Structure formats: C-alpha cells, structure tokens
Short mmCIF file of C-alpha atoms in Angstrom, two decimals:
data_model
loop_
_atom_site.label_atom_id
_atom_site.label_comp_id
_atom_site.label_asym_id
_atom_site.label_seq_id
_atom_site.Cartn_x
_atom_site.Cartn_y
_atom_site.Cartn_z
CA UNK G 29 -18.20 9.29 -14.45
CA UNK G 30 -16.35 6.60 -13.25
CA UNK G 31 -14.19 7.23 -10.09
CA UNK G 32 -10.36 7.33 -9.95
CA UNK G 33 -8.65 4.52 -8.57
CA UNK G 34 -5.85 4.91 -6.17
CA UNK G 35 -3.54 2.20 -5.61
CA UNK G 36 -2.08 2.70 -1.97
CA UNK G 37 1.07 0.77 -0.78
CA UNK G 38 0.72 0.25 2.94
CA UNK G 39 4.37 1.20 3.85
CA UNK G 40 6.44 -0.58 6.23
CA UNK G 41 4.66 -3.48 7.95
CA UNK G 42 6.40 -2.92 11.30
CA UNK G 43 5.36 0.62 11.32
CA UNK G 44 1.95 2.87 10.93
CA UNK G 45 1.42 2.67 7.49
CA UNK G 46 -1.15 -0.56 7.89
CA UNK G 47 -2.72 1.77 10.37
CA UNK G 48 -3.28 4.56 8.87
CA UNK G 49 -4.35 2.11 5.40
CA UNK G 50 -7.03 0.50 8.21
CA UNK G 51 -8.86 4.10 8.39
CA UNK G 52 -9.33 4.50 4.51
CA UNK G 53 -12.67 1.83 5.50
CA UNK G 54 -14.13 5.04 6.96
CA UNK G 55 -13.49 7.70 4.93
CA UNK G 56 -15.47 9.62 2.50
CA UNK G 57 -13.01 9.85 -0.42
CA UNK G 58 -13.91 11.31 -4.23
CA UNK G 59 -11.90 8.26 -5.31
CA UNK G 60 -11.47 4.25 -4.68
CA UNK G 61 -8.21 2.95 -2.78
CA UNK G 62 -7.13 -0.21 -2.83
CA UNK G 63 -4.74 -0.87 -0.25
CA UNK G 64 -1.78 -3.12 -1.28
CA UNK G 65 -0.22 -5.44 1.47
CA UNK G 66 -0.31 -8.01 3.47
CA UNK G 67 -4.45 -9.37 4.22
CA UNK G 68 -3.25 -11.11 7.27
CA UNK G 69 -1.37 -8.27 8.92
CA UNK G 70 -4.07 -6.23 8.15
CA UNK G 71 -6.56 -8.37 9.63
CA UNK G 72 -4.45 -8.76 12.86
CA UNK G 73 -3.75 -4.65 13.09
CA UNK G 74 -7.79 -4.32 13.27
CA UNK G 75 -7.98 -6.47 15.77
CA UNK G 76 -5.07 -5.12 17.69
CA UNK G 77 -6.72 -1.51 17.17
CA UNK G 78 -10.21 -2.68 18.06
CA UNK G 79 -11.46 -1.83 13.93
CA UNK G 80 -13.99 -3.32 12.87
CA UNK G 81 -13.06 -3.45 8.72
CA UNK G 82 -14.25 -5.72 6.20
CA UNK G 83 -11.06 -6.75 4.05
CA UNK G 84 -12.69 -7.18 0.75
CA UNK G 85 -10.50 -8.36 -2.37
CA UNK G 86 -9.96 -5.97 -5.06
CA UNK G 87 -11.25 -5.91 -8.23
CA UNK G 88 -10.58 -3.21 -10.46
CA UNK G 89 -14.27 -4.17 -12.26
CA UNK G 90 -16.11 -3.42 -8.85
CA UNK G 91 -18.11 -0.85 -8.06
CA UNK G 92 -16.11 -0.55 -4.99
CA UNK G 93 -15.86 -0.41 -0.83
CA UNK G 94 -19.23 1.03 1.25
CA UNK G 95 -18.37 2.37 4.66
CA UNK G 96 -16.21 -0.12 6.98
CA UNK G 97 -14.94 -1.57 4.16
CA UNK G 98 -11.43 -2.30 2.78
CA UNK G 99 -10.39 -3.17 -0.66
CA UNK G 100 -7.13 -5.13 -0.56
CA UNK G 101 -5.00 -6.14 -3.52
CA UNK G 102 -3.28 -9.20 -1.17
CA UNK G 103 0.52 -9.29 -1.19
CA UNK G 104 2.01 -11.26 1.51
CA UNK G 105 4.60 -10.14 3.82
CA UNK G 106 8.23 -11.94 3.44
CA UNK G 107 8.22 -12.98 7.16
CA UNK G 108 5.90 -12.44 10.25
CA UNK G 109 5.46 -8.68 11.66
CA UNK G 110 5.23 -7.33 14.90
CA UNK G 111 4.48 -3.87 15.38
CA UNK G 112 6.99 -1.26 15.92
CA UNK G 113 10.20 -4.14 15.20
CA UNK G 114 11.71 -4.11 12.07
CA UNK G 115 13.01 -6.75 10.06
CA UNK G 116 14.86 -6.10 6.96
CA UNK G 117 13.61 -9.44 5.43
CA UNK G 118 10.14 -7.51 4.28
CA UNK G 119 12.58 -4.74 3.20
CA UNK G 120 11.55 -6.45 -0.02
CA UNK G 121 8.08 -6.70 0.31
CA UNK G 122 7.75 -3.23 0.76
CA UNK G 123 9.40 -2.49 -2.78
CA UNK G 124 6.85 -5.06 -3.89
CA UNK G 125 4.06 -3.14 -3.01
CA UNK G 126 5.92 -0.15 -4.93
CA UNK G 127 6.42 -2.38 -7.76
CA UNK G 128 3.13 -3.40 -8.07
CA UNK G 129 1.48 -0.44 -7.83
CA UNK G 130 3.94 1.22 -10.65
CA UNK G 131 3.17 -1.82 -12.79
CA UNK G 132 -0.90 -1.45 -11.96
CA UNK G 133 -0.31 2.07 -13.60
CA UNK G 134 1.24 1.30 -16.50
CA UNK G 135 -1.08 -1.40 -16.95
CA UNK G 136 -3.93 1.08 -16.35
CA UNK G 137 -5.77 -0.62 -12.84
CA UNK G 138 -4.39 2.70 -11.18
CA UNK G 139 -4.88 5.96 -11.94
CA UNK G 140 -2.00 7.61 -8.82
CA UNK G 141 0.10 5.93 -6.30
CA UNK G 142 -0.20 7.00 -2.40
CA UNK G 143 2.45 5.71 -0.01
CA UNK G 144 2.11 5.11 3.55
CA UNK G 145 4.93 6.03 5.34
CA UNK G 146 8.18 3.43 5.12
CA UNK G 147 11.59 3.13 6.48
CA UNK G 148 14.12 4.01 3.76
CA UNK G 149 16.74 2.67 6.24
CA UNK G 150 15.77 -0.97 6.87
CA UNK G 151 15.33 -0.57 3.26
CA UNK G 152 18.61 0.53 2.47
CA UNK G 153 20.63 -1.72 5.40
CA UNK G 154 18.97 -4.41 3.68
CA UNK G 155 20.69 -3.43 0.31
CA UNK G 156 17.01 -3.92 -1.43
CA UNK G 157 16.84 -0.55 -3.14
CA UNK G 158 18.48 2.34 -5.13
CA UNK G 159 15.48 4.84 -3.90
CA UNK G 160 11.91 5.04 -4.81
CA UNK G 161 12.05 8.16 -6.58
CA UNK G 162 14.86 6.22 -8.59
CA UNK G 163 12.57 3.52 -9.12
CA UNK G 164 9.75 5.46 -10.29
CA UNK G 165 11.66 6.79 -12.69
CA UNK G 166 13.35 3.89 -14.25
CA UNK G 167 9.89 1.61 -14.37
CA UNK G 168 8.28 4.71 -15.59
CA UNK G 169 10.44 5.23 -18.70
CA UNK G 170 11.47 8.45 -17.42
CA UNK G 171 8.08 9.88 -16.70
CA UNK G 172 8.44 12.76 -13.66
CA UNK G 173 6.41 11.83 -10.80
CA UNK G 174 4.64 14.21 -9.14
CA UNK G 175 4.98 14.27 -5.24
CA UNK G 176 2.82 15.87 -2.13
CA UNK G 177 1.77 15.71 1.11
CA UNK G 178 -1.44 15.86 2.91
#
C-alpha cells in the first residue's frame, strides 16, 4: 500500500518552523513529508543547529527519505532570513508555501497539509493575506478543512 504523502509548509522563516521541519529527517512516520521552503535556509538552520540532514529534492514518484534524510519541494525565500527577526517581505513566501501545498492537493501530489507554526501578524502588517482558514476555503471550492494539533 502505498504511503500517504504529507505536504508540510515550513512556517515562518524567521521563526521555528524550519526547525522543527529539520527533525522530520529523524522520525519514524507512517507517512512521507515533504517539507516546502526555502533549501538554502534549511541548509543554513542545520548547520546553525549542528544537524546533520540530507536535503533531498522531492519527487512525488520516489520511494521516499531513509533516516537523516529530508525531502524538500524548494521554494525560495523573498529576501534573506535571520533567525528570530522578521521581515514582512517573506510575509509572501509563507502564503506561497500555503498555496502550493493547497494546489499539490488538488492536483493530487498531497494527500493533507501540516503547518509549522507562522506569524499571522507579520502576515497581516504586511497586508499579504485575508487568513489561511479563508484561503483554504476559497482555493478549496468550499471544501471544510479539518484542523488539529499534536
């Protein structure tokens, strides 16, 4: 049976999102993630953290990541990050990683969407979005989207 696939946006750059994305390399999950963002930032938070991950390119066709690896749909960040300082210039990069994961499930790559934490208020000082909930909605065609936490 083939495994879900679990697109996962990795939040706001500045924050802990890429972070948290960075430990997905070493857990033992029923399911594939593939962590949407930024390759570079990601590269540069495993340094700063002292990971060792292997950022691997996804491919939906793949039979997916082994242990220590990380598969990484590669969108780029609007401007450089530093850890823990916002900048609402990637307020829109963040809603592309939203974007793109909605899109990857109505295009069937995705079978659920997992967010890592972001900052609705850079987003919203930055006048770049109506809500994600609202957004969900409105790309979905009015589909309800189901919401949790771990």
């Amino acid at each position: 049976m083939k495994q879900p696939v679990f697109a996962v946006t990795s939040g706001e750059p500045a924050g802990i999102g890429p972070d948290i994305c960075l430990d997905l390399a070493f857990a033992r999950l029923p399911c594939r993630c593939a962590v949407l963002g930024d390759k570079n930032l990601l590269r540069a938070r495993a340094e700063a953290l002292g990971k060792s991950v292997v950022l691997r390119d996804f491919d939906p066709e793949s039979g997916g990541a082994a242990y220590g690896e990380l598969e990484v749909l590669h969108i780029p960040a609007a401007e450089a990050v530093e850890a823990g300082r916002l900048n609402p210039a990637n307020a829109a990069y963040v809603l592309q990683l939203l974007d793109t994961a909605l899109a990857g499930i109505s295009d069937g790559i995705f079978d659920g969407i997992v967010t890592a934490p972001l900052h609705k208020g850079i987003i919203n000082d930055a006048r770049a979005s109506t809500g994600f909930f609202q957004r969900t909605h409105r790309i979905s065609g009015g589909k309800k989207a189901a919401r949790g936490r771990l």
